[in-house]
Amino acid sequence: MAADALSRVFSALADPTRRDIVARLAVADATVNELAEPYDVTVQAISKHLRVLEDAGLVSRSREAQRRPVHLEAEVFDLMTRWIERYRRQAEERYRRLDDVLRAMPDDVDPTPPAQTGAPA
Amino acid sequence: MAADALSRVFSALADPTRRDIVARLAVADATVNELAEPYDVTVQAISKHLRVLEDAGLVSRSREAQRRPVHLEAEVFDLMTRWIERYRRQAEERYRRLDDVLRAMPDDVDPTPPAQTGAPA
DNA sequence: CCTGTAGTCAACCATGTGGTTGAATACGGT
DNA sequence: ACCGTATTCAACCACATGGTTGACTACAGG
């Protein structure tokens, strides 16, 4: 437990049932019983899933009579997309750069530190 | 055991060490020992992490003498971003629509039944 | 051929997680 | 006040996961 935010979000979405719940909540808020209905698990199990999603900041639950309408909080998605995009871009960038290096092959004046080619002193 | 691809990817990235490995691989390919060096866990533990990343399709390992250079496969990221974007967009869309409904609300008398297009008689 | 280096496999342990059942709590309706 | 409905809490179980140690395989090179 007590992992960082990003871990909690990724972890929360690593479960198919929870992803499905998120998908359904994207359409409309719902109560725990409504959410539990389609699956053949107990409502308690769904309650636990919702707790996980809530801890990840993916959903919020408000009180409305004895019902607890569950609401999707889509902002957290940004946390993930930012992380993903960052490294994907970096990987692409690197790919492109490698391409350039292979294409050019000059005397270099390359700012890449680990360029320890068996260069003469 | 996280049968589907999406679950495996999310699950793989739910671990901080594995995310860190991905981050480092975005910069450059690396061997298992190189990857293990910064962390104070055994190289076997890292080997296991790499297996998880590989099963998720996030990295690939090639054979090169006795070394196994690990390479980031960034395409899988798309799988996640597509999923995320889909539901975020849906949630935003719905949010916008709800806004319209609230804005059009005459007085109160909230109807329990779903989306009655405000047809004020 | 033998040794050192890189990596994986296997067995094991502690803890986390998804599921269950059963009891408790919080309200609304009558 | 009481009952039923909605939801959570608690204890428990099976199994996955991250970590360990120790043995094993694969290969380069003296």
PDB file of C-alpha atoms (C1' of nucleotides) in Angstrom:
ATOM      1  CA  MET A   1       0.000   0.000   0.000  1.00  0.00           C
ATOM      2  CA  ALA A   2       0.853   3.664   0.402  1.00  0.00           C
ATOM      3  CA  ALA A   3       2.467   3.653  -2.989  1.00  0.00           C
ATOM      4  CA  ASP A   4       2.758   6.844  -4.971  1.00  0.00           C
ATOM      5  CA  ALA A   5      -0.146   8.296  -6.939  1.00  0.00           C
ATOM      6  CA  LEU A   6       0.956   7.014 -10.307  1.00  0.00           C
ATOM      7  CA  SER A   7       1.352   3.479  -8.987  1.00  0.00           C
ATOM      8  CA  ARG A   8      -2.100   3.588  -7.478  1.00  0.00           C
ATOM      9  CA  VAL A   9      -3.684   4.742 -10.724  1.00  0.00           C
ATOM     10  CA  PHE A  10      -1.924   2.190 -12.893  1.00  0.00           C
ATOM     11  CA  SER A  11      -2.621  -0.502 -10.344  1.00  0.00           C
ATOM     12  CA  ALA A  12      -6.285   0.430 -10.144  1.00  0.00           C
ATOM     13  CA  LEU A  13      -6.676   0.163 -13.898  1.00  0.00           C
ATOM     14  CA  ALA A  14      -4.788  -3.128 -14.083  1.00  0.00           C
ATOM     15  CA  ASP A  15      -8.008  -4.938 -13.202  1.00  0.00           C
ATOM     16  CA  PRO A  16     -10.528  -5.619 -16.005  1.00  0.00           C
ATOM     17  CA  THR A  17     -13.531  -5.274 -13.722  1.00  0.00           C
ATOM     18  CA  ARG A  18     -12.322  -1.907 -12.499  1.00  0.00           C
ATOM     19  CA  ARG A  19     -11.624  -0.742 -16.031  1.00  0.00           C
ATOM     20  CA  ASP A  20     -15.128  -1.787 -16.959  1.00  0.00           C
ATOM     21  CA  ILE A  21     -16.522   0.153 -14.033  1.00  0.00           C
ATOM     22  CA  VAL A  22     -14.595   3.205 -15.161  1.00  0.00           C
ATOM     23  CA  ALA A  23     -15.939   2.729 -18.677  1.00  0.00           C
ATOM     24  CA  ARG A  24     -19.478   2.627 -17.373  1.00  0.00           C
ATOM     25  CA  LEU A  25     -18.959   5.603 -15.108  1.00  0.00           C
ATOM     26  CA  ALA A  26     -17.760   7.578 -18.102  1.00  0.00           C
ATOM     27  CA  VAL A  27     -21.318   7.295 -19.352  1.00  0.00           C
ATOM     28  CA  ALA A  28     -23.095   8.080 -16.119  1.00  0.00           C
ATOM     29  CA  ASP A  29     -22.740   8.151 -12.364  1.00  0.00           C
ATOM     30  CA  ALA A  30     -24.071   5.041 -10.662  1.00  0.00           C
ATOM     31  CA  THR A  31     -24.692   3.529  -7.276  1.00  0.00           C
ATOM     32  CA  VAL A  32     -22.742   0.592  -5.907  1.00  0.00           C
ATOM     33  CA  ASN A  33     -25.620  -1.812  -6.478  1.00  0.00           C
ATOM     34  CA  GLU A  34     -26.119  -0.637 -10.017  1.00  0.00           C
ATOM     35  CA  LEU A  35     -22.440  -1.091 -10.699  1.00  0.00           C
ATOM     36  CA  ALA A  36     -22.392  -4.533  -9.125  1.00  0.00           C
ATOM     37  CA  GLU A  37     -25.377  -5.850 -11.008  1.00  0.00           C
ATOM     38  CA  PRO A  38     -23.714  -6.976 -14.284  1.00  0.00           C
ATOM     39  CA  TYR A  39     -20.932  -8.968 -12.612  1.00  0.00           C
ATOM     40  CA  ASP A  40     -21.394 -12.263 -10.865  1.00  0.00           C
ATOM     41  CA  VAL A  41     -19.515 -11.222  -7.771  1.00  0.00           C
ATOM     42  CA  THR A  42     -20.947  -9.938  -4.520  1.00  0.00           C
ATOM     43  CA  VAL A  43     -21.673  -6.287  -4.023  1.00  0.00           C
ATOM     44  CA  GLN A  44     -18.988  -6.252  -1.351  1.00  0.00           C
ATOM     45  CA  ALA A  45     -16.376  -7.144  -3.900  1.00  0.00           C
ATOM     46  CA  ILE A  46     -17.464  -4.211  -6.035  1.00  0.00           C
ATOM     47  CA  SER A  47     -17.397  -1.999  -2.990  1.00  0.00           C
ATOM     48  CA  LYS A  48     -13.752  -2.973  -2.548  1.00  0.00           C
ATOM     49  CA  HIS A  49     -13.012  -2.243  -6.190  1.00  0.00           C
ATOM     50  CA  LEU A  50     -14.563   1.169  -5.766  1.00  0.00           C
ATOM     51  CA  ARG A  51     -12.368   1.789  -2.770  1.00  0.00           C
ATOM     52  CA  VAL A  52      -9.321   1.045  -4.873  1.00  0.00           C
ATOM     53  CA  LEU A  53     -10.540   3.387  -7.598  1.00  0.00           C
ATOM     54  CA  GLU A  54     -11.275   6.030  -5.000  1.00  0.00           C
ATOM     55  CA  ASP A  55      -7.829   5.714  -3.413  1.00  0.00           C
ATOM     56  CA  ALA A  56      -6.381   6.186  -6.866  1.00  0.00           C
ATOM     57  CA  GLY A  57      -8.424   9.339  -7.225  1.00  0.00           C
ATOM     58  CA  LEU A  58     -10.304   7.919 -10.188  1.00  0.00           C
ATOM     59  CA  VAL A  59     -13.732   8.144  -8.623  1.00  0.00           C
ATOM     60  CA  SER A  60     -15.425  10.037  -5.837  1.00  0.00           C
ATOM     61  CA  ARG A  61     -18.404   9.000  -3.787  1.00  0.00           C
ATOM     62  CA  SER A  62     -20.935  11.407  -2.413  1.00  0.00           C
ATOM     63  CA  ARG A  63     -23.647  10.798   0.061  1.00  0.00           C
ATOM     64  CA  GLU A  64     -27.214  11.027  -1.152  1.00  0.00           C
ATOM     65  CA  ALA A  65     -29.681   9.483   1.246  1.00  0.00           C
ATOM     66  CA  GLN A  66     -28.491   5.937   1.833  1.00  0.00           C
ATOM     67  CA  ARG A  67     -27.105   5.761  -1.668  1.00  0.00           C
ATOM     68  CA  ARG A  68     -23.499   6.547  -2.543  1.00  0.00           C
ATOM     69  CA  PRO A  69     -23.461   7.702  -6.147  1.00  0.00           C
ATOM     70  CA  VAL A  70     -20.078   7.034  -7.684  1.00  0.00           C
ATOM     71  CA  HIS A  71     -18.627   9.672  -9.951  1.00  0.00           C
ATOM     72  CA  LEU A  72     -15.720   9.412 -12.341  1.00  0.00           C
ATOM     73  CA  GLU A  73     -12.896  11.883 -11.804  1.00  0.00           C
ATOM     74  CA  ALA A  74     -11.238  12.018 -15.182  1.00  0.00           C
ATOM     75  CA  GLU A  75      -8.473  14.470 -14.301  1.00  0.00           C
ATOM     76  CA  VAL A  76      -6.267  11.729 -12.910  1.00  0.00           C
ATOM     77  CA  PHE A  77      -6.018  10.336 -16.402  1.00  0.00           C
ATOM     78  CA  ASP A  78      -3.774  13.269 -17.196  1.00  0.00           C
ATOM     79  CA  LEU A  79      -1.255  12.025 -14.678  1.00  0.00           C
ATOM     80  CA  MET A  80      -0.881   8.849 -16.676  1.00  0.00           C
ATOM     81  CA  THR A  81      -0.963  10.368 -20.126  1.00  0.00           C
ATOM     82  CA  ARG A  82       1.699  12.838 -19.087  1.00  0.00           C
ATOM     83  CA  TRP A  83       3.931  10.045 -17.863  1.00  0.00           C
ATOM     84  CA  ILE A  84       3.319   7.885 -20.913  1.00  0.00           C
ATOM     85  CA  GLU A  85       3.710  10.675 -23.432  1.00  0.00           C
ATOM     86  CA  ARG A  86       6.916  11.809 -21.835  1.00  0.00           C
ATOM     87  CA  TYR A  87       8.700   8.518 -22.304  1.00  0.00           C
ATOM     88  CA  ARG A  88       7.149   7.663 -25.576  1.00  0.00           C
ATOM     89  CA  ARG A  89       8.320  10.974 -26.963  1.00  0.00           C
ATOM     90  CA  GLN A  90      11.741  10.408 -25.456  1.00  0.00           C
ATOM     91  CA  ALA A  91      11.957   6.988 -27.038  1.00  0.00           C
ATOM     92  CA  GLU A  92      10.876   8.346 -30.394  1.00  0.00           C
ATOM     93  CA  GLU A  93      13.340  11.209 -30.121  1.00  0.00           C
ATOM     94  CA  ARG A  94      16.099   8.775 -29.371  1.00  0.00           C
ATOM     95  CA  TYR A  95      15.086   6.635 -32.282  1.00  0.00           C
ATOM     96  CA  ARG A  96      15.208   9.615 -34.590  1.00  0.00           C
ATOM     97  CA  ARG A  97      18.589  10.706 -33.221  1.00  0.00           C
ATOM     98  CA  LEU A  98      20.064   7.265 -33.687  1.00  0.00           C
ATOM     99  CA  ASP A  99      18.825   7.418 -37.220  1.00  0.00           C
ATOM    100  CA  ASP A 100      20.599  10.723 -37.759  1.00  0.00           C
ATOM    101  CA  VAL A 101      23.826   9.433 -36.308  1.00  0.00           C
ATOM    102  CA  LEU A 102      23.784   6.411 -38.524  1.00  0.00           C
ATOM    103  CA  ARG A 103      22.899   8.571 -41.501  1.00  0.00           C
ATOM    104  CA  ALA A 104      25.517  11.256 -40.938  1.00  0.00           C
ATOM    105  CA  MET A 105      28.618   9.711 -39.368  1.00  0.00           C
ATOM    106  CA  PRO A 106      30.800  12.856 -39.475  1.00  0.00           C
ATOM    107  CA  ASP A 107      33.607  13.685 -37.077  1.00  0.00           C
ATOM    108  CA  ASP A 108      30.719  14.303 -34.731  1.00  0.00           C
ATOM    109  CA  VAL A 109      30.361  17.165 -32.358  1.00  0.00           C
ATOM    110  CA  ASP A 110      27.759  15.191 -30.629  1.00  0.00           C
ATOM    111  CA  PRO A 111      26.580  16.350 -27.212  1.00  0.00           C
ATOM    112  CA  THR A 112      25.934  12.781 -26.181  1.00  0.00           C
ATOM    113  CA  PRO A 113      28.113  12.086 -23.100  1.00  0.00           C
ATOM    114  CA  PRO A 114      28.567   8.315 -23.341  1.00  0.00           C
ATOM    115  CA  ALA A 115      30.095   8.707 -26.778  1.00  0.00           C
ATOM    116  CA  GLN A 116      33.227   6.878 -25.785  1.00  0.00           C
ATOM    117  CA  THR A 117      34.111   5.580 -29.150  1.00  0.00           C
ATOM    118  CA  GLY A 118      37.589   4.282 -29.086  1.00  0.00           C
ATOM    119  CA  ALA A 119      38.577   7.777 -30.037  1.00  0.00           C
ATOM    120  CA  PRO A 120      42.259   8.690 -30.223  1.00  0.00           C
ATOM    121  CA  ALA A 121      43.328  10.962 -27.416  1.00  0.00           C
TER     122      ALA A 121
ATOM    123  CA  MET B   1      -3.333 -13.576 -13.828  1.00  0.00           C
ATOM    124  CA  ALA B   2      -4.149 -10.482 -15.802  1.00  0.00           C
ATOM    125  CA  ALA B   3      -4.979 -12.362 -18.964  1.00  0.00           C
ATOM    126  CA  ASP B   4      -5.651  -9.474 -21.303  1.00  0.00           C
ATOM    127  CA  ALA B   5      -2.994  -7.220 -22.800  1.00  0.00           C
ATOM    128  CA  LEU B   6      -4.217  -3.989 -21.289  1.00  0.00           C
ATOM    129  CA  SER B   7      -4.211  -5.460 -17.803  1.00  0.00           C
ATOM    130  CA  ARG B   8      -0.675  -6.666 -18.268  1.00  0.00           C
ATOM    131  CA  VAL B   9       0.545  -3.250 -19.405  1.00  0.00           C
ATOM    132  CA  PHE B  10      -1.169  -1.338 -16.616  1.00  0.00           C
ATOM    133  CA  SER B  11      -0.045  -3.906 -14.109  1.00  0.00           C
ATOM    134  CA  ALA B  12       3.536  -3.764 -15.335  1.00  0.00           C
ATOM    135  CA  LEU B  13       3.633   0.000 -14.956  1.00  0.00           C
ATOM    136  CA  ALA B  14       2.026  -0.087 -11.520  1.00  0.00           C
ATOM    137  CA  ASP B  15       5.456  -0.745 -10.013  1.00  0.00           C
ATOM    138  CA  PRO B  16       7.782   2.250  -9.441  1.00  0.00           C
ATOM    139  CA  THR B  17      10.920   0.241 -10.118  1.00  0.00           C
ATOM    140  CA  ARG B  18       9.541  -0.966 -13.409  1.00  0.00           C
ATOM    141  CA  ARG B  19       8.446   2.533 -14.377  1.00  0.00           C
ATOM    142  CA  ASP B  20      11.943   3.726 -13.569  1.00  0.00           C
ATOM    143  CA  ILE B  21      13.407   1.006 -15.743  1.00  0.00           C
ATOM    144  CA  VAL B  22      11.138   2.067 -18.580  1.00  0.00           C
ATOM    145  CA  ALA B  23      12.218   5.668 -18.057  1.00  0.00           C
ATOM    146  CA  ARG B  24      15.858   4.683 -18.304  1.00  0.00           C
ATOM    147  CA  LEU B  25      15.273   2.498 -21.333  1.00  0.00           C
ATOM    148  CA  ALA B  26      13.656   5.459 -23.065  1.00  0.00           C
ATOM    149  CA  VAL B  27      17.126   6.997 -23.000  1.00  0.00           C
ATOM    150  CA  ALA B  28      19.111   3.971 -24.079  1.00  0.00           C
ATOM    151  CA  ASP B  29      19.061   0.196 -24.302  1.00  0.00           C
ATOM    152  CA  ALA B  30      20.790  -1.487 -21.379  1.00  0.00           C
ATOM    153  CA  THR B  31      21.825  -4.879 -20.062  1.00  0.00           C
ATOM    154  CA  VAL B  32      20.238  -6.515 -17.038  1.00  0.00           C
ATOM    155  CA  ASN B  33      23.233  -5.778 -14.847  1.00  0.00           C
ATOM    156  CA  GLU B  34      23.337  -2.160 -15.914  1.00  0.00           C
ATOM    157  CA  LEU B  35      19.675  -1.832 -15.149  1.00  0.00           C
ATOM    158  CA  ALA B  36      20.030  -3.519 -11.770  1.00  0.00           C
ATOM    159  CA  GLU B  37      22.947  -1.422 -10.618  1.00  0.00           C
ATOM    160  CA  PRO B  38      21.106   1.652  -9.217  1.00  0.00           C
ATOM    161  CA  TYR B  39      18.663  -0.318  -7.074  1.00  0.00           C
ATOM    162  CA  ASP B  40      19.522  -2.127  -3.906  1.00  0.00           C
ATOM    163  CA  VAL B  41      17.841  -5.336  -4.921  1.00  0.00           C
ATOM    164  CA  THR B  42      19.423  -8.406  -6.450  1.00  0.00           C
ATOM    165  CA  VAL B  43      19.894  -8.756 -10.172  1.00  0.00           C
ATOM    166  CA  GLN B  44      17.444 -11.637 -10.080  1.00  0.00           C
ATOM    167  CA  ALA B  45      14.704  -9.343  -8.878  1.00  0.00           C
ATOM    168  CA  ILE B  46      15.378  -7.028 -11.807  1.00  0.00           C
ATOM    169  CA  SER B  47      15.371 -10.003 -14.129  1.00  0.00           C
ATOM    170  CA  LYS B  48      11.887 -10.780 -12.870  1.00  0.00           C
ATOM    171  CA  HIS B  49      10.771  -7.201 -13.404  1.00  0.00           C
ATOM    172  CA  LEU B  50      12.054  -7.374 -16.948  1.00  0.00           C
ATOM    173  CA  ARG B  51      10.085 -10.532 -17.512  1.00  0.00           C
ATOM    174  CA  VAL B  52       6.931  -8.725 -16.439  1.00  0.00           C
ATOM    175  CA  LEU B  53       7.728  -5.824 -18.758  1.00  0.00           C
ATOM    176  CA  GLU B  54       8.450  -8.250 -21.557  1.00  0.00           C
ATOM    177  CA  ASP B  55       5.191 -10.145 -21.031  1.00  0.00           C
ATOM    178  CA  ALA B  56       3.420  -6.815 -21.230  1.00  0.00           C
ATOM    179  CA  GLY B  57       5.169  -6.152 -24.523  1.00  0.00           C
ATOM    180  CA  LEU B  58       6.911  -3.097 -23.128  1.00  0.00           C
ATOM    181  CA  VAL B  59      10.431  -4.344 -23.701  1.00  0.00           C
ATOM    182  CA  SER B  60      12.197  -6.891 -25.844  1.00  0.00           C
ATOM    183  CA  ARG B  61      15.415  -8.727 -25.151  1.00  0.00           C
ATOM    184  CA  SER B  62      17.853  -9.791 -27.808  1.00  0.00           C
ATOM    185  CA  ARG B  63      20.791 -12.082 -27.544  1.00  0.00           C
ATOM    186  CA  GLU B  64      24.247 -10.568 -28.032  1.00  0.00           C
ATOM    187  CA  ALA B  65      27.049 -12.797 -26.814  1.00  0.00           C
ATOM    188  CA  GLN B  66      26.203 -13.539 -23.194  1.00  0.00           C
ATOM    189  CA  ARG B  67      24.562 -10.179 -22.785  1.00  0.00           C
ATOM    190  CA  ARG B  68      20.829  -9.606 -23.208  1.00  0.00           C
ATOM    191  CA  PRO B  69      20.362  -5.961 -24.189  1.00  0.00           C
ATOM    192  CA  VAL B  70      16.934  -4.753 -23.166  1.00  0.00           C
ATOM    193  CA  HIS B  71      15.066  -2.518 -25.570  1.00  0.00           C
ATOM    194  CA  LEU B  72      11.984  -0.408 -24.971  1.00  0.00           C
ATOM    195  CA  GLU B  73       9.014  -1.101 -27.219  1.00  0.00           C
ATOM    196  CA  ALA B  74       7.095   2.132 -27.069  1.00  0.00           C
ATOM    197  CA  GLU B  75       4.226   1.110 -29.326  1.00  0.00           C
ATOM    198  CA  VAL B  76       2.353  -0.571 -26.492  1.00  0.00           C
ATOM    199  CA  PHE B  77       1.929   2.821 -24.931  1.00  0.00           C
ATOM    200  CA  ASP B  78      -0.620   3.522 -27.622  1.00  0.00           C
ATOM    201  CA  LEU B  79      -2.794   0.750 -26.294  1.00  0.00           C
ATOM    202  CA  MET B  80      -3.061   2.593 -23.003  1.00  0.00           C
ATOM    203  CA  THR B  81      -3.412   6.082 -24.373  1.00  0.00           C
ATOM    204  CA  ARG B  82      -6.186   4.927 -26.646  1.00  0.00           C
ATOM    205  CA  TRP B  83      -8.060   3.413 -23.739  1.00  0.00           C
ATOM    206  CA  ILE B  84      -7.509   6.412 -21.502  1.00  0.00           C
ATOM    207  CA  GLU B  85      -8.341   9.000 -24.126  1.00  0.00           C
ATOM    208  CA  ARG B  86     -11.496   7.220 -25.047  1.00  0.00           C
ATOM    209  CA  TYR B  87     -13.005   7.388 -21.590  1.00  0.00           C
ATOM    210  CA  ARG B  88     -11.634  10.746 -20.713  1.00  0.00           C
ATOM    211  CA  ARG B  89     -13.211  12.197 -23.817  1.00  0.00           C
ATOM    212  CA  GLN B  90     -16.452  10.420 -23.020  1.00  0.00           C
ATOM    213  CA  ALA B  91     -16.424  11.782 -19.493  1.00  0.00           C
ATOM    214  CA  GLU B  92     -15.702  15.290 -20.699  1.00  0.00           C
ATOM    215  CA  GLU B  93     -18.438  15.054 -23.286  1.00  0.00           C
ATOM    216  CA  ARG B  94     -20.868  13.957 -20.638  1.00  0.00           C
ATOM    217  CA  TYR B  95     -19.741  16.723 -18.341  1.00  0.00           C
ATOM    218  CA  ARG B  96     -20.411  19.257 -21.022  1.00  0.00           C
ATOM    219  CA  ARG B  97     -23.837  17.781 -21.644  1.00  0.00           C
ATOM    220  CA  LEU B  98     -24.695  17.778 -17.940  1.00  0.00           C
ATOM    221  CA  ASP B  99     -23.722  21.404 -17.884  1.00  0.00           C
ATOM    222  CA  ASP B 100     -26.256  22.087 -20.593  1.00  0.00           C
ATOM    223  CA  VAL B 101     -28.955  20.258 -18.671  1.00  0.00           C
ATOM    224  CA  LEU B 102     -28.219  22.149 -15.475  1.00  0.00           C
ATOM    225  CA  ARG B 103     -28.171  25.368 -17.384  1.00  0.00           C
ATOM    226  CA  ALA B 104     -31.564  24.607 -18.939  1.00  0.00           C
ATOM    227  CA  MET B 105     -33.120  23.569 -15.614  1.00  0.00           C
ATOM    228  CA  PRO B 106     -36.280  25.606 -15.077  1.00  0.00           C
ATOM    229  CA  ASP B 107     -36.837  25.384 -11.335  1.00  0.00           C
ATOM    230  CA  ASP B 108     -36.137  22.087  -9.655  1.00  0.00           C
ATOM    231  CA  VAL B 109     -38.358  19.007  -9.357  1.00  0.00           C
ATOM    232  CA  ASP B 110     -35.533  16.685 -10.221  1.00  0.00           C
ATOM    233  CA  PRO B 111     -36.819  13.621 -12.016  1.00  0.00           C
ATOM    234  CA  THR B 112     -35.391  10.307 -10.915  1.00  0.00           C
ATOM    235  CA  PRO B 113     -35.691   8.702 -14.365  1.00  0.00           C
ATOM    236  CA  PRO B 114     -32.786   9.102 -16.720  1.00  0.00           C
ATOM    237  CA  ALA B 115     -32.135  11.867 -19.201  1.00  0.00           C
ATOM    238  CA  GLN B 116     -35.506  13.212 -20.015  1.00  0.00           C
ATOM    239  CA  THR B 117     -34.604  15.757 -22.608  1.00  0.00           C
ATOM    240  CA  GLY B 118     -35.913  18.813 -20.891  1.00  0.00           C
ATOM    241  CA  ALA B 119     -39.190  18.945 -22.753  1.00  0.00           C
ATOM    242  CA  PRO B 120     -40.980  21.516 -20.640  1.00  0.00           C
ATOM    243  CA  ALA B 121     -44.605  21.191 -21.505  1.00  0.00           C
TER     244      ALA B 121
ATOM    245  C1'  DC C   1      39.882 -26.679 -20.829  1.00  0.00           C
ATOM    246  C1'  DC C   2      38.915 -23.937 -17.137  1.00  0.00           C
ATOM    247  C1'  DT C   3      37.416 -19.698 -15.269  1.00  0.00           C
ATOM    248  C1'  DG C   4      34.992 -15.480 -14.918  1.00  0.00           C
ATOM    249  C1'  DT C   5      30.954 -12.886 -16.319  1.00  0.00           C
ATOM    250  C1'  DA C   6      25.918 -12.310 -17.609  1.00  0.00           C
ATOM    251  C1'  DG C   7      21.758 -13.997 -16.937  1.00  0.00           C
ATOM    252  C1'  DT C   8      17.981 -17.270 -15.687  1.00  0.00           C
ATOM    253  C1'  DC C   9      15.673 -20.965 -13.044  1.00  0.00           C
ATOM    254  C1'  DA C  10      13.891 -22.939  -8.732  1.00  0.00           C
ATOM    255  C1'  DA C  11      12.465 -22.995  -4.175  1.00  0.00           C
ATOM    256  C1'  DC C  12      11.094 -20.387  -0.620  1.00  0.00           C
ATOM    257  C1'  DC C  13       9.009 -16.475   2.293  1.00  0.00           C
ATOM    258  C1'  DA C  14       6.214 -12.375   3.430  1.00  0.00           C
ATOM    259  C1'  DT C  15       2.791  -9.538   2.048  1.00  0.00           C
ATOM    260  C1'  DG C  16      -0.897  -7.870  -1.033  1.00  0.00           C
ATOM    261  C1'  DT C  17      -5.188  -8.672  -3.434  1.00  0.00           C
ATOM    262  C1'  DG C  18      -9.701 -10.418  -5.048  1.00  0.00           C
ATOM    263  C1'  DG C  19     -13.022 -13.011  -3.548  1.00  0.00           C
ATOM    264  C1'  DT C  20     -16.222 -14.966   0.004  1.00  0.00           C
ATOM    265  C1'  DT C  21     -19.686 -14.881   4.147  1.00  0.00           C
ATOM    266  C1'  DG C  22     -21.733 -12.655   7.999  1.00  0.00           C
ATOM    267  C1'  DA C  23     -22.562  -8.749  10.857  1.00  0.00           C
ATOM    268  C1'  DA C  24     -22.948  -3.784  11.415  1.00  0.00           C
ATOM    269  C1'  DT C  25     -24.350   0.867  10.042  1.00  0.00           C
ATOM    270  C1'  DA C  26     -27.136   4.605   7.889  1.00  0.00           C
ATOM    271  C1'  DC C  27     -31.166   6.180   6.010  1.00  0.00           C
ATOM    272  C1'  DG C  28     -36.138   6.544   3.949  1.00  0.00           C
ATOM    273  C1'  DG C  29     -40.675   5.138   4.049  1.00  0.00           C
ATOM    274  C1'  DT C  30     -44.667   3.662   6.253  1.00  0.00           C
TER     275       DT C  30
ATOM    276  C1'  DA D   1     -40.721   3.229  16.066  1.00  0.00           C
ATOM    277  C1'  DC D   2     -39.772  -0.253  12.857  1.00  0.00           C
ATOM    278  C1'  DC D   3     -38.363  -2.382   8.698  1.00  0.00           C
ATOM    279  C1'  DG D   4     -36.147  -2.700   4.495  1.00  0.00           C
ATOM    280  C1'  DT D   5     -32.681  -1.129   1.391  1.00  0.00           C
ATOM    281  C1'  DA D   6     -27.884   0.386   0.363  1.00  0.00           C
ATOM    282  C1'  DT D   7     -23.458   0.070   1.692  1.00  0.00           C
ATOM    283  C1'  DT D   8     -19.524  -0.860   4.432  1.00  0.00           C
ATOM    284  C1'  DC D   9     -16.681  -3.450   7.940  1.00  0.00           C
ATOM    285  C1'  DA D  10     -14.345  -7.661   9.584  1.00  0.00           C
ATOM    286  C1'  DA D  11     -12.538 -12.044   9.343  1.00  0.00           C
ATOM    287  C1'  DC D  12     -11.113 -15.346   6.465  1.00  0.00           C
ATOM    288  C1'  DC D  13      -9.164 -17.965   2.249  1.00  0.00           C
ATOM    289  C1'  DA D  14      -6.591 -18.819  -2.156  1.00  0.00           C
ATOM    290  C1'  DC D  15      -3.395 -17.200  -4.927  1.00  0.00           C
ATOM    291  C1'  DA D  16      -0.359 -13.638  -7.180  1.00  0.00           C
ATOM    292  C1'  DT D  17       3.709 -10.835  -6.474  1.00  0.00           C
ATOM    293  C1'  DG D  18       8.258  -8.941  -5.029  1.00  0.00           C
ATOM    294  C1'  DG D  19      11.907 -10.184  -2.770  1.00  0.00           C
ATOM    295  C1'  DT D  20      15.590 -13.456  -1.227  1.00  0.00           C
ATOM    296  C1'  DT D  21      19.400 -17.264  -1.743  1.00  0.00           C
ATOM    297  C1'  DG D  22      21.553 -20.928  -4.273  1.00  0.00           C
ATOM    298  C1'  DA D  23      22.275 -23.596  -8.242  1.00  0.00           C
ATOM    299  C1'  DC D  24      22.369 -23.688 -13.112  1.00  0.00           C
ATOM    300  C1'  DT D  25      23.330 -22.399 -18.290  1.00  0.00           C
ATOM    301  C1'  DA D  26      25.791 -19.755 -21.901  1.00  0.00           C
ATOM    302  C1'  DC D  27      29.453 -17.686 -23.658  1.00  0.00           C
ATOM    303  C1'  DA D  28      34.420 -15.029 -24.179  1.00  0.00           C
ATOM    304  C1'  DG D  29      38.957 -15.461 -23.440  1.00  0.00           C
ATOM    305  C1'  DG D  30      43.462 -16.774 -21.372  1.00  0.00           C
TER     306       DG D  30
END
